[in-house]
Coordinates of C-alpha atoms in Angstrom, one line a residue:
I1 CA -16.0 -13.8 19.0
T2 CA -14.0 -10.6 19.3
F3 CA -12.5 -8.5 16.6
M4 CA -9.1 -9.8 17.4
G5 CA -10.5 -13.3 17.3
I6 CA -11.8 -12.7 13.8
D7 CA -8.5 -11.1 12.8
V8 CA -6.6 -14.2 13.9
K9 CA -9.1 -16.6 12.3
I10 CA -8.8 -14.8 8.9
F11 CA -5.0 -14.7 9.4
Y12 CA -4.9 -18.5 9.8
L13 CA -7.3 -19.1 6.9
L14 CA -4.7 -17.5 4.6
N15 CA -1.5 -18.4 6.4
D16 CA -2.5 -22.1 6.5
L17 CA -2.4 -22.1 2.7
A18 CA 1.4 -21.6 3.0
G19 CA 3.6 -24.6 3.2
Q20 CA 1.3 -26.7 1.1
S21 CA 2.9 -26.2 -2.3
P22 CA 6.3 -24.8 -3.4
I23 CA 4.7 -23.0 -6.4
F24 CA 2.1 -21.3 -4.2
D25 CA 4.8 -20.4 -1.6
W26 CA 6.9 -18.9 -4.4
L27 CA 3.9 -16.9 -5.7
V28 CA 3.2 -15.6 -2.1
I29 CA 6.8 -14.7 -1.6
F30 CA 6.9 -12.9 -5.0
F31 CA 3.7 -10.9 -4.3
A32 CA 4.6 -10.2 -0.7
A33 CA 8.2 -9.2 -1.2
Y34 CA 8.9 -8.4 -4.8
L35 CA 5.7 -7.1 -6.5
Q36 CA 6.5 -3.7 -5.0
Y37 CA 9.5 -3.2 -7.3
V38 CA 7.5 -4.3 -10.3
L39 CA 4.7 -1.8 -9.4
I40 CA 7.0 1.1 -8.9
A41 CA 8.9 0.4 -12.2
L42 CA 5.6 0.0 -14.1
F43 CA 4.2 3.2 -12.6
L44 CA 7.3 5.2 -13.6
L45 CA 7.4 3.5 -17.1
L46 CA 3.7 4.3 -17.7
L47 CA 4.2 7.9 -16.5
V48 CA 7.2 8.5 -18.7
S49 CA 5.9 6.7 -21.8
T50 CA 2.3 7.9 -21.9
K51 CA 1.4 10.6 -24.5
K52 CA -1.9 11.3 -22.7
Y53 CA -0.3 13.8 -20.3
S54 CA 1.9 16.9 -20.7
L55 CA 5.2 17.0 -18.9
R56 CA 3.6 19.4 -16.4
E57 CA 0.8 16.9 -15.7
K58 CA 3.2 14.0 -15.4
L59 CA 5.2 15.9 -12.8
R60 CA 2.0 16.7 -10.9
I61 CA 1.0 13.1 -10.9
F62 CA 4.4 12.0 -9.8
L63 CA 4.7 14.7 -7.0
V64 CA 1.2 14.1 -5.6
S65 CA 1.9 10.3 -5.6
A66 CA 5.3 10.8 -4.0
I67 CA 4.0 13.2 -1.3
A68 CA 1.1 10.8 -0.5
V69 CA 3.5 7.8 -0.3
I70 CA 6.0 9.7 1.9
I71 CA 3.3 11.0 4.3
S72 CA 1.5 7.7 4.6
R73 CA 4.5 5.4 4.9
L74 CA 7.2 7.5 6.6
V75 CA 5.0 9.8 8.7
M76 CA 1.7 8.1 9.5
T77 CA 2.9 4.5 9.7
E78 CA 6.0 5.4 11.8
L79 CA 4.0 7.6 14.1
I80 CA 1.5 4.9 14.8
R81 CA 4.2 2.3 15.3
F82 CA 6.0 4.6 17.7
L83 CA 2.8 4.8 19.8
Y84 CA 1.4 1.3 19.3
H85 CA 3.6 -1.8 19.3
R86 CA 1.8 -4.7 17.7
P87 CA 4.1 -7.7 17.3
R88 CA 4.1 -9.6 14.1
P89 CA 1.9 -12.8 13.9
F90 CA 4.9 -15.1 13.8
L91 CA 6.1 -13.7 17.1
V92 CA 2.9 -14.5 18.8
Y93 CA 1.5 -17.6 17.0
Q94 CA 2.7 -20.7 15.3
T95 CA 2.8 -19.7 11.6
H96 CA 4.2 -20.5 8.2
Q97 CA 6.6 -17.6 7.9
L98 CA 7.7 -17.2 4.3
I99 CA 9.5 -13.9 4.5
A100 CA 11.4 -12.0 7.2
E101 CA 10.3 -8.8 8.8
N102 CA 11.5 -7.0 11.9
A103 CA 9.3 -3.9 12.5
Y104 CA 6.0 -3.8 14.3
S105 CA 3.0 -5.1 12.5
F106 CA 0.4 -2.4 12.6
P107 CA -0.2 -0.7 10.2
S108 CA 1.3 -2.5 7.2
G109 CA 3.9 -0.2 5.7
H110 CA 3.5 -1.9 2.3
A111 CA -0.3 -1.3 2.4
T112 CA 0.0 2.4 3.4
F113 CA 2.6 2.9 0.6
F114 CA 0.8 1.2 -2.2
F115 CA -2.7 2.2 -1.3
A116 CA -1.6 5.8 -1.1
L117 CA 0.1 5.4 -4.5
A118 CA -3.0 3.8 -6.0
A119 CA -5.4 6.5 -4.6
A120 CA -3.2 9.4 -5.8
V121 CA -2.9 7.8 -9.2
Y122 CA -6.6 7.0 -9.4
F123 CA -7.6 10.6 -9.2
Y124 CA -5.6 11.3 -12.4
N125 CA -6.1 8.0 -14.2
K126 CA -8.9 5.6 -13.1
R127 CA -7.6 2.6 -15.1
W128 CA -4.0 2.8 -13.7
G129 CA -5.4 3.5 -10.2
L130 CA -7.7 0.4 -10.3
W131 CA -4.8 -1.8 -11.4
L132 CA -2.7 -0.4 -8.6
F133 CA -5.5 -1.0 -6.1
A134 CA -5.9 -4.6 -7.3
A135 CA -2.1 -5.2 -7.0
S136 CA -2.1 -3.6 -3.6
V137 CA -4.9 -6.0 -2.4
L138 CA -3.0 -8.9 -3.9
M139 CA 0.2 -7.8 -2.1
G140 CA -1.7 -7.4 1.2
L141 CA -3.2 -10.9 1.0
A142 CA 0.2 -12.3 0.2
R143 CA 1.7 -10.6 3.2
I144 CA -1.0 -12.2 5.4
A145 CA -0.4 -15.6 3.8
A146 CA 3.4 -15.1 4.3
G147 CA 2.8 -14.8 8.0
V148 CA 4.0 -11.2 8.5
H149 CA 0.7 -9.3 8.9
Y150 CA -2.8 -9.7 10.3
P151 CA -5.7 -8.7 8.1
S152 CA -6.3 -5.6 10.3
D153 CA -2.8 -4.5 9.6
I154 CA -3.5 -4.5 5.9
L155 CA -6.9 -2.8 6.4
G156 CA -5.4 -0.1 8.6
G157 CA -2.7 0.5 6.0
M158 CA -5.3 0.6 3.3
L159 CA -7.4 3.2 5.1
I160 CA -4.4 5.4 5.9
G161 CA -3.0 5.1 2.4
V162 CA -6.3 5.9 0.6
L163 CA -7.1 8.8 3.0
T164 CA -3.6 10.2 2.6
G165 CA -3.7 9.9 -1.2
W166 CA -7.1 11.6 -1.3
A167 CA -6.0 14.4 1.1
V168 CA -2.8 15.2 -0.8
F169 CA -4.7 15.2 -4.1
R170 CA -7.3 17.6 -2.6
A171 CA -4.7 19.8 -1.0
V172 CA -2.8 20.1 -4.3
A173 CA -6.1 20.8 -6.2
V174 CA -7.0 23.6 -3.7
L175 CA -3.5 25.1 -3.9
R176 CA -3.6 25.0 -7.7
K177 CA -7.0 26.7 -7.8
R178 CA -5.8 29.4 -5.5
C179 CA -2.7 30.0 -7.6
D180 CA -4.8 30.1 -10.7
E181 CA -7.1 32.7 -9.1
K182 CA -4.2 34.9 -8.1
S183 CA -2.7 34.8 -11.6
V184 CA -5.9 36.0 -13.2

């Protein structure tokens, strides 16, 4: 069995769950298409309402997260999709398609965005980061079950997002250290 064969088998394992129950389908649609709005709202609400961080720290967390998300989703994902055109599963196979999508499949833009956010946040607040990672996994699984991504699309997005979140966090830490050294 090839990697693509395993990718398709896992895709069908999850996608075949769709169409069996209206409640399950509703949950898949919610997690695949709407959880993103809840996560962004919760992230911003937690950031604004927490007393744990100063305004300067809150701004740093927000900016590192925003830069990581922008680079991973709008730069990395679009560059890869410009060079590599992987059609969505529903265009190639018989699937249970629960939501509509029209861009290329690899990597998952949702996965790159939310794993970059989770990684960036994790370096500042482990608990928030872990919750965001868990929600990102749930969103990725739902997008496979909804018929719009292969598992490798989600894994590719996860890898890009986590690496970008880490790289932006490290770059900001290095710049901050250099600025601190110059001001001394």
